[in-house]
Amino acid sequence: MPLTAEDVRNKQFTRSRLRGGYDEAEVDDFLDQVEAELGRLHRENADLRARLAAAEQALKQAEARPSAPSAPAPGGENPQEAAIRVLAAAQRTADEMIAEAKREADRLMGEARSRIEQLERETQEKHRAVVGNLDAERERLERKVEELRAFEREYRARLKAYLENQLRDLEGRGADTPVRPSAPSVGAPPGPGASSGAPPVPPLAPPAQPRPPSGPFAPAAPPGAGPSPTPPGVSPSPGSGAAAAPPSPGIGGHPEGPGGPVRQAPPSGFEVEEGPEIPPTHG
């Protein structure tokens, strides 16, 4: 099917949905058709040129010979003029198709270049945006690290100052507290640092013995027990249970029975074993 100028002018391409511009496959197919048709036209044009040259050569030879009146061709048209007219029309058609193909190719190339430049601009903008975000994030992290380091230094300084203040307070309290001398033990020899002129420390008194109760509530000694010895160095105090107790009244108001002898109460804490009672004698 021959390709005409109207076909080239009215050719419509399907726009791609994924990418901008026309479908590359359709454009390539159309360019292949244009190339084939233009090749055919070039060959036809060369053939017509050769025929035209041969016709011109024959015309020159015919003009060089003495011309004889020739009968006009049927229809009143010279075949050479018809051939020249056809050749001129073919040349114009070929030139128009070549120019149209060049314009279409230039338009497609311009659109492709524009699309490529747009994609490059978008890619560069995205690259700059990503790099800018990464730089901002890096700066933010660096500021955060520096803040943490400053906080660590400040915390260490405050902790050190606090510990030093505590140590100074403890040292000051230890210096203000007087040291109490320890009392020497009884009977222990004086230490090497003791002064010979210091008065001797009196020995501690023995612990006081508990006083047993006196009077009628005094506990009785077990049978067969002798008197409890008095601790050495301890004398009965006046007014204690060691003094003589008043005689207890006996029967009929006499002490220890009627006519009986007066008995002395033993000292407090001592029990006297009693023997058989001696009856009184009456004269």
mmCIF file of C-alpha atoms in Angstrom:
data_model
loop_
_atom_site.group_PDB
_atom_site.id
_atom_site.type_symbol
_atom_site.label_atom_id
_atom_site.label_comp_id
_atom_site.label_asym_id
_atom_site.label_seq_id
_atom_site.Cartn_x
_atom_site.Cartn_y
_atom_site.Cartn_z
ATOM 1 C CA MET A 1 0.000 0.000 0.000
ATOM 2 C CA PRO A 2 1.642 3.256 -1.125
ATOM 3 C CA LEU A 3 2.135 5.955 1.516
ATOM 4 C CA THR A 4 0.736 9.378 0.624
ATOM 5 C CA ALA A 5 1.217 12.808 2.133
ATOM 6 C CA GLU A 6 -2.314 12.694 3.523
ATOM 7 C CA ASP A 7 -1.471 9.483 5.369
ATOM 8 C CA VAL A 8 1.525 11.114 6.979
ATOM 9 C CA ARG A 9 -0.475 14.260 7.825
ATOM 10 C CA ASN A 10 -3.436 12.395 9.314
ATOM 11 C CA LYS A 11 -1.462 9.760 11.202
ATOM 12 C CA GLN A 12 -2.541 9.580 14.894
ATOM 13 C CA PHE A 13 -0.488 7.897 17.632
ATOM 14 C CA THR A 14 -1.818 6.354 20.840
ATOM 15 C CA ARG A 15 -0.563 8.065 23.982
ATOM 16 C CA SER A 16 1.059 5.812 26.561
ATOM 17 C CA ARG A 17 -0.528 5.594 30.022
ATOM 18 C CA LEU A 18 2.639 4.824 31.943
ATOM 19 C CA ARG A 19 4.931 7.356 30.289
ATOM 20 C CA GLY A 20 4.283 10.681 28.656
ATOM 21 C CA GLY A 21 4.361 11.003 24.862
ATOM 22 C CA TYR A 22 3.446 8.479 22.177
ATOM 23 C CA ASP A 23 3.864 4.753 22.069
ATOM 24 C CA GLU A 24 7.398 4.027 20.915
ATOM 25 C CA ALA A 25 6.409 0.858 19.023
ATOM 26 C CA GLU A 26 3.826 2.661 16.893
ATOM 27 C CA VAL A 27 6.212 5.507 16.179
ATOM 28 C CA ASP A 28 8.932 3.057 15.143
ATOM 29 C CA ASP A 29 6.531 1.188 12.843
ATOM 30 C CA PHE A 30 5.395 4.405 11.221
ATOM 31 C CA LEU A 31 8.959 5.555 10.727
ATOM 32 C CA ASP A 32 9.749 2.209 9.108
ATOM 33 C CA GLN A 33 6.851 2.710 6.694
ATOM 34 C CA VAL A 34 7.987 6.241 5.936
ATOM 35 C CA GLU A 35 11.524 5.004 5.348
ATOM 36 C CA ALA A 36 10.358 2.264 2.968
ATOM 37 C CA GLU A 37 8.077 4.611 1.069
ATOM 38 C CA LEU A 38 10.728 7.280 0.810
ATOM 39 C CA GLY A 39 13.194 4.693 -0.498
ATOM 40 C CA ARG A 40 10.692 3.642 -3.106
ATOM 41 C CA LEU A 41 10.075 7.250 -4.072
ATOM 42 C CA HIS A 42 13.784 7.912 -4.323
ATOM 43 C CA ARG A 43 14.209 4.945 -6.618
ATOM 44 C CA GLU A 44 11.226 5.995 -8.696
ATOM 45 C CA ASN A 45 12.533 9.529 -8.812
ATOM 46 C CA ALA A 46 15.918 8.286 -10.000
ATOM 47 C CA ASP A 47 14.241 6.192 -12.669
ATOM 48 C CA LEU A 48 12.174 9.149 -13.798
ATOM 49 C CA ARG A 49 15.237 11.337 -13.853
ATOM 50 C CA ALA A 50 16.998 8.795 -16.026
ATOM 51 C CA ARG A 51 14.030 8.620 -18.338
ATOM 52 C CA LEU A 52 13.845 12.388 -18.419
ATOM 53 C CA ALA A 53 17.511 12.614 -19.301
ATOM 54 C CA ALA A 54 17.046 10.062 -22.074
ATOM 55 C CA ALA A 55 14.039 11.959 -23.338
ATOM 56 C CA GLU A 56 15.937 15.213 -23.319
ATOM 57 C CA GLN A 57 18.809 13.570 -25.160
ATOM 58 C CA ALA A 58 16.446 12.200 -27.766
ATOM 59 C CA LEU A 59 14.835 15.606 -28.048
ATOM 60 C CA LYS A 60 18.149 17.242 -28.696
ATOM 61 C CA GLN A 61 19.004 14.681 -31.320
ATOM 62 C CA ALA A 62 15.633 15.165 -32.940
ATOM 63 C CA GLU A 63 16.081 18.923 -32.982
ATOM 64 C CA ALA A 64 19.502 18.522 -34.558
ATOM 65 C CA ARG A 65 18.019 16.587 -37.449
ATOM 66 C CA PRO A 66 15.984 18.471 -39.994
ATOM 67 C CA SER A 67 12.560 18.582 -38.684
ATOM 68 C CA ALA A 68 9.767 17.195 -40.760
ATOM 69 C CA PRO A 69 6.214 18.062 -40.282
ATOM 70 C CA SER A 70 4.743 15.515 -38.037
ATOM 71 C CA ALA A 71 1.174 14.741 -37.453
ATOM 72 C CA PRO A 72 -0.201 15.825 -34.176
ATOM 73 C CA ALA A 73 -0.723 13.090 -31.609
ATOM 74 C CA PRO A 74 -4.241 11.948 -30.991
ATOM 75 C CA GLY A 75 -5.809 14.046 -28.291
ATOM 76 C CA GLY A 76 -3.645 17.064 -29.112
ATOM 77 C CA GLU A 77 -0.983 16.388 -26.257
ATOM 78 C CA ASN A 78 2.692 15.865 -26.742
ATOM 79 C CA PRO A 79 3.960 12.676 -24.981
ATOM 80 C CA GLN A 80 7.098 14.459 -23.813
ATOM 81 C CA GLU A 81 5.141 17.195 -22.141
ATOM 82 C CA ALA A 82 2.977 14.606 -20.416
ATOM 83 C CA ALA A 83 6.065 12.797 -19.151
ATOM 84 C CA ILE A 84 7.593 16.017 -17.899
ATOM 85 C CA ARG A 85 4.365 16.933 -16.117
ATOM 86 C CA VAL A 86 4.145 13.526 -14.449
ATOM 87 C CA LEU A 87 7.768 13.702 -13.412
ATOM 88 C CA ALA A 88 7.289 17.152 -11.890
ATOM 89 C CA ALA A 89 4.236 15.975 -9.931
ATOM 90 C CA ALA A 90 6.167 12.984 -8.599
ATOM 91 C CA GLN A 91 9.039 15.210 -7.567
ATOM 92 C CA ARG A 92 6.713 17.554 -5.702
ATOM 93 C CA THR A 93 5.048 14.651 -3.927
ATOM 94 C CA ALA A 94 8.400 13.196 -2.909
ATOM 95 C CA ASP A 95 9.609 16.545 -1.632
ATOM 96 C CA GLU A 96 6.431 17.091 0.377
ATOM 97 C CA MET A 97 6.628 13.633 1.932
ATOM 98 C CA ILE A 98 10.296 14.074 2.803
ATOM 99 C CA ALA A 99 9.610 17.467 4.377
ATOM 100 C CA GLU A 100 6.626 16.113 6.313
ATOM 101 C CA ALA A 101 8.651 13.154 7.528
ATOM 102 C CA LYS A 102 11.421 15.456 8.651
ATOM 103 C CA ARG A 103 8.963 17.698 10.485
ATOM 104 C CA GLU A 104 7.380 14.720 12.217
ATOM 105 C CA ALA A 105 10.770 13.310 13.131
ATOM 106 C CA ASP A 106 11.870 16.694 14.490
ATOM 107 C CA ARG A 107 8.659 16.989 16.486
ATOM 108 C CA LEU A 108 9.086 13.521 17.977
ATOM 109 C CA MET A 109 12.711 14.175 18.763
ATOM 110 C CA GLY A 110 11.794 17.479 20.413
ATOM 111 C CA GLU A 111 9.120 15.831 22.538
ATOM 112 C CA ALA A 112 11.541 13.068 23.511
ATOM 113 C CA ARG A 113 14.198 15.602 24.472
ATOM 114 C CA SER A 114 11.659 17.631 26.471
ATOM 115 C CA ARG A 115 10.511 14.508 28.284
ATOM 116 C CA ILE A 116 14.078 13.476 29.018
ATOM 117 C CA GLU A 117 14.912 16.937 30.355
ATOM 118 C CA GLN A 118 11.768 16.923 32.516
ATOM 119 C CA LEU A 119 12.656 13.508 33.942
ATOM 120 C CA GLU A 120 16.186 14.695 34.647
ATOM 121 C CA ARG A 121 14.864 17.794 36.441
ATOM 122 C CA GLU A 122 12.443 15.728 38.521
ATOM 123 C CA THR A 123 15.197 13.250 39.366
ATOM 124 C CA GLN A 124 17.557 16.027 40.417
ATOM 125 C CA GLU A 125 14.856 17.687 42.519
ATOM 126 C CA LYS A 126 14.072 14.407 44.267
ATOM 127 C CA HIS A 127 17.778 13.781 44.802
ATOM 128 C CA ARG A 128 18.247 17.249 46.293
ATOM 129 C CA ALA A 129 15.200 16.767 48.528
ATOM 130 C CA VAL A 130 16.440 13.393 49.796
ATOM 131 C CA VAL A 131 19.958 14.721 50.368
ATOM 132 C CA GLY A 132 18.534 17.764 52.157
ATOM 133 C CA ASN A 133 16.425 15.582 54.439
ATOM 134 C CA LEU A 134 19.422 13.374 55.202
ATOM 135 C CA ASP A 135 21.585 16.415 55.979
ATOM 136 C CA ALA A 136 18.902 17.855 58.256
ATOM 137 C CA GLU A 137 18.530 14.528 60.062
ATOM 138 C CA ARG A 138 22.302 14.246 60.456
ATOM 139 C CA GLU A 139 22.519 17.765 61.898
ATOM 140 C CA ARG A 140 19.661 17.011 64.294
ATOM 141 C CA LEU A 141 21.376 13.837 65.495
ATOM 142 C CA GLU A 142 24.678 15.678 65.911
ATOM 143 C CA ARG A 143 22.947 18.358 68.009
ATOM 144 C CA LYS A 144 21.302 15.643 70.099
ATOM 145 C CA VAL A 145 24.650 13.914 70.682
ATOM 146 C CA GLU A 146 26.243 17.229 71.680
ATOM 147 C CA GLU A 147 23.372 17.936 74.093
ATOM 148 C CA LEU A 148 23.800 14.507 75.670
ATOM 149 C CA ARG A 149 27.543 15.058 76.033
ATOM 150 C CA ALA A 150 26.960 18.460 77.645
ATOM 151 C CA PHE A 151 24.417 16.909 80.005
ATOM 152 C CA GLU A 152 26.919 14.181 80.917
ATOM 153 C CA ARG A 153 29.644 16.729 81.656
ATOM 154 C CA GLU A 154 27.307 18.860 83.760
ATOM 155 C CA TYR A 155 26.011 15.814 85.636
ATOM 156 C CA ARG A 156 29.540 14.610 86.382
ATOM 157 C CA ALA A 157 30.552 18.077 87.607
ATOM 158 C CA ARG A 158 27.512 18.346 89.890
ATOM 159 C CA LEU A 159 28.022 14.833 91.250
ATOM 160 C CA LYS A 160 31.699 15.548 91.946
ATOM 161 C CA ALA A 161 30.855 18.820 93.716
ATOM 162 C CA TYR A 162 28.181 17.085 95.768
ATOM 163 C CA LEU A 163 30.538 14.288 96.858
ATOM 164 C CA GLU A 164 33.271 16.797 97.734
ATOM 165 C CA ASN A 165 30.813 18.790 99.871
ATOM 166 C CA GLN A 166 29.747 15.613 101.657
ATOM 167 C CA LEU A 167 33.385 14.677 102.344
ATOM 168 C CA ARG A 168 34.122 18.171 103.709
ATOM 169 C CA ASP A 169 31.070 17.988 105.964
ATOM 170 C CA LEU A 170 32.154 14.598 107.301
ATOM 171 C CA GLU A 171 35.705 15.825 107.918
ATOM 172 C CA GLY A 172 34.392 18.939 109.685
ATOM 173 C CA ARG A 173 32.105 16.887 111.936
ATOM 174 C CA GLY A 174 34.962 14.513 112.803
ATOM 175 C CA ALA A 175 37.236 17.425 113.785
ATOM 176 C CA ASP A 176 34.544 19.097 115.956
ATOM 177 C CA THR A 177 33.639 15.917 117.939
ATOM 178 C CA PRO A 178 35.853 15.614 121.187
ATOM 179 C CA VAL A 179 37.556 12.301 121.830
ATOM 180 C CA ARG A 180 36.381 10.749 125.149
ATOM 181 C CA PRO A 181 39.220 9.050 127.150
ATOM 182 C CA SER A 182 38.506 5.455 128.096
ATOM 183 C CA ALA A 183 38.404 4.665 131.871
ATOM 184 C CA PRO A 184 41.304 2.479 133.047
ATOM 185 C CA SER A 185 40.406 -0.959 134.305
ATOM 186 C CA VAL A 186 40.646 -1.720 138.048
ATOM 187 C CA GLY A 187 44.039 -3.025 139.111
ATOM 188 C CA ALA A 188 45.509 -2.611 135.633
ATOM 189 C CA PRO A 189 49.023 -1.137 135.505
ATOM 190 C CA PRO A 190 49.240 2.385 134.162
ATOM 191 C CA GLY A 191 50.089 2.717 130.545
ATOM 192 C CA PRO A 192 53.407 3.954 129.273
ATOM 193 C CA GLY A 193 51.976 7.365 128.567
ATOM 194 C CA ALA A 194 50.543 7.826 132.093
ATOM 195 C CA SER A 195 52.166 10.529 134.271
ATOM 196 C CA SER A 196 53.801 9.415 137.518
ATOM 197 C CA GLY A 197 52.421 12.418 139.369
ATOM 198 C CA ALA A 198 48.771 11.693 138.601
ATOM 199 C CA PRO A 199 46.686 10.576 141.588
ATOM 200 C CA PRO A 200 45.906 6.863 141.644
ATOM 201 C CA VAL A 201 42.439 5.806 140.668
ATOM 202 C CA PRO A 202 40.631 4.303 143.686
ATOM 203 C CA PRO A 203 39.368 0.757 143.230
ATOM 204 C CA LEU A 204 35.708 0.265 142.688
ATOM 205 C CA ALA A 205 33.661 -0.695 145.785
ATOM 206 C CA PRO A 206 32.212 -4.201 145.843
ATOM 207 C CA PRO A 207 28.617 -4.376 144.791
ATOM 208 C CA ALA A 208 26.112 -3.857 147.601
ATOM 209 C CA GLN A 209 24.610 -7.059 148.965
ATOM 210 C CA PRO A 210 20.823 -7.219 148.954
ATOM 211 C CA ARG A 211 19.235 -6.821 152.344
ATOM 212 C CA PRO A 212 17.047 -9.689 153.412
ATOM 213 C CA PRO A 213 13.692 -8.685 154.789
ATOM 214 C CA SER A 214 13.393 -8.405 158.590
ATOM 215 C CA GLY A 215 10.571 -8.829 161.043
ATOM 216 C CA PRO A 216 7.839 -11.349 160.983
ATOM 217 C CA PHE A 217 8.090 -11.662 157.157
ATOM 218 C CA ALA A 218 11.703 -12.854 157.182
ATOM 219 C CA PRO A 219 12.152 -16.191 155.413
ATOM 220 C CA ALA A 220 12.972 -19.112 157.651
ATOM 221 C CA ALA A 221 16.260 -20.885 157.224
ATOM 222 C CA PRO A 222 16.221 -24.534 156.295
ATOM 223 C CA PRO A 223 16.556 -26.968 159.228
ATOM 224 C CA GLY A 224 20.101 -27.715 160.257
ATOM 225 C CA ALA A 225 21.509 -24.629 158.583
ATOM 226 C CA GLY A 226 23.883 -22.558 160.610
ATOM 227 C CA PRO A 227 24.120 -18.809 160.740
ATOM 228 C CA SER A 228 24.942 -17.118 157.482
ATOM 229 C CA PRO A 229 28.316 -15.503 157.651
ATOM 230 C CA THR A 230 28.583 -11.793 157.283
ATOM 231 C CA PRO A 231 30.572 -10.719 154.251
ATOM 232 C CA PRO A 232 33.965 -9.314 155.156
ATOM 233 C CA GLY A 233 34.210 -5.571 155.285
ATOM 234 C CA VAL A 234 30.480 -5.123 155.556
ATOM 235 C CA SER A 235 29.121 -4.102 158.955
ATOM 236 C CA PRO A 236 25.479 -4.001 159.763
ATOM 237 C CA SER A 237 24.178 -0.527 159.545
ATOM 238 C CA PRO A 238 22.319 0.981 162.496
ATOM 239 C CA GLY A 239 18.614 0.695 162.299
ATOM 240 C CA SER A 240 18.864 -2.359 160.067
ATOM 241 C CA GLY A 241 17.494 -5.776 160.689
ATOM 242 C CA ALA A 242 20.615 -6.637 162.778
ATOM 243 C CA ALA A 243 19.209 -4.705 165.810
ATOM 244 C CA ALA A 244 17.284 -6.616 168.509
ATOM 245 C CA ALA A 245 13.641 -7.001 167.781
ATOM 246 C CA PRO A 246 11.173 -6.348 170.603
ATOM 247 C CA PRO A 247 9.930 -9.477 172.362
ATOM 248 C CA SER A 248 6.758 -10.801 171.010
ATOM 249 C CA PRO A 249 3.976 -11.091 173.581
ATOM 250 C CA GLY A 250 3.131 -14.584 174.695
ATOM 251 C CA ILE A 251 0.047 -16.111 176.192
ATOM 252 C CA GLY A 252 -1.538 -13.943 178.895
ATOM 253 C CA GLY A 253 0.539 -10.961 177.934
ATOM 254 C CA HIS A 254 3.817 -12.413 179.100
ATOM 255 C CA PRO A 255 6.627 -12.724 176.748
ATOM 256 C CA GLU A 256 7.048 -16.170 175.388
ATOM 257 C CA GLY A 257 4.405 -17.604 177.598
ATOM 258 C CA PRO A 258 3.557 -16.930 181.201
ATOM 259 C CA GLY A 259 6.608 -16.448 183.316
ATOM 260 C CA GLY A 260 8.902 -17.361 180.488
ATOM 261 C CA PRO A 261 12.215 -15.743 179.817
ATOM 262 C CA VAL A 262 12.469 -12.941 177.432
ATOM 263 C CA ARG A 263 13.915 -14.036 174.137
ATOM 264 C CA GLN A 264 15.999 -11.870 171.965
ATOM 265 C CA ALA A 265 15.162 -11.907 168.289
ATOM 266 C CA PRO A 266 18.090 -13.044 166.171
ATOM 267 C CA PRO A 267 19.567 -10.614 163.754
ATOM 268 C CA SER A 268 17.947 -10.300 160.408
ATOM 269 C CA GLY A 269 19.135 -13.005 158.098
ATOM 270 C CA PHE A 270 20.131 -15.400 160.936
ATOM 271 C CA GLU A 271 18.143 -18.276 162.338
ATOM 272 C CA VAL A 272 18.789 -19.804 165.782
ATOM 273 C CA GLU A 273 17.939 -23.424 166.277
ATOM 274 C CA GLU A 274 15.580 -23.674 169.213
ATOM 275 C CA GLY A 275 15.848 -26.434 171.809
ATOM 276 C CA PRO A 276 13.222 -27.751 174.213
ATOM 277 C CA GLU A 277 11.506 -25.095 176.253
ATOM 278 C CA ILE A 278 12.512 -25.039 179.970
ATOM 279 C CA PRO A 279 9.519 -24.683 182.286
ATOM 280 C CA PRO A 280 9.752 -21.888 184.859
ATOM 281 C CA THR A 281 10.509 -22.667 188.489
ATOM 282 C CA HIS A 282 8.295 -21.258 191.222
ATOM 283 C CA GLY A 283 9.772 -20.739 194.719
#
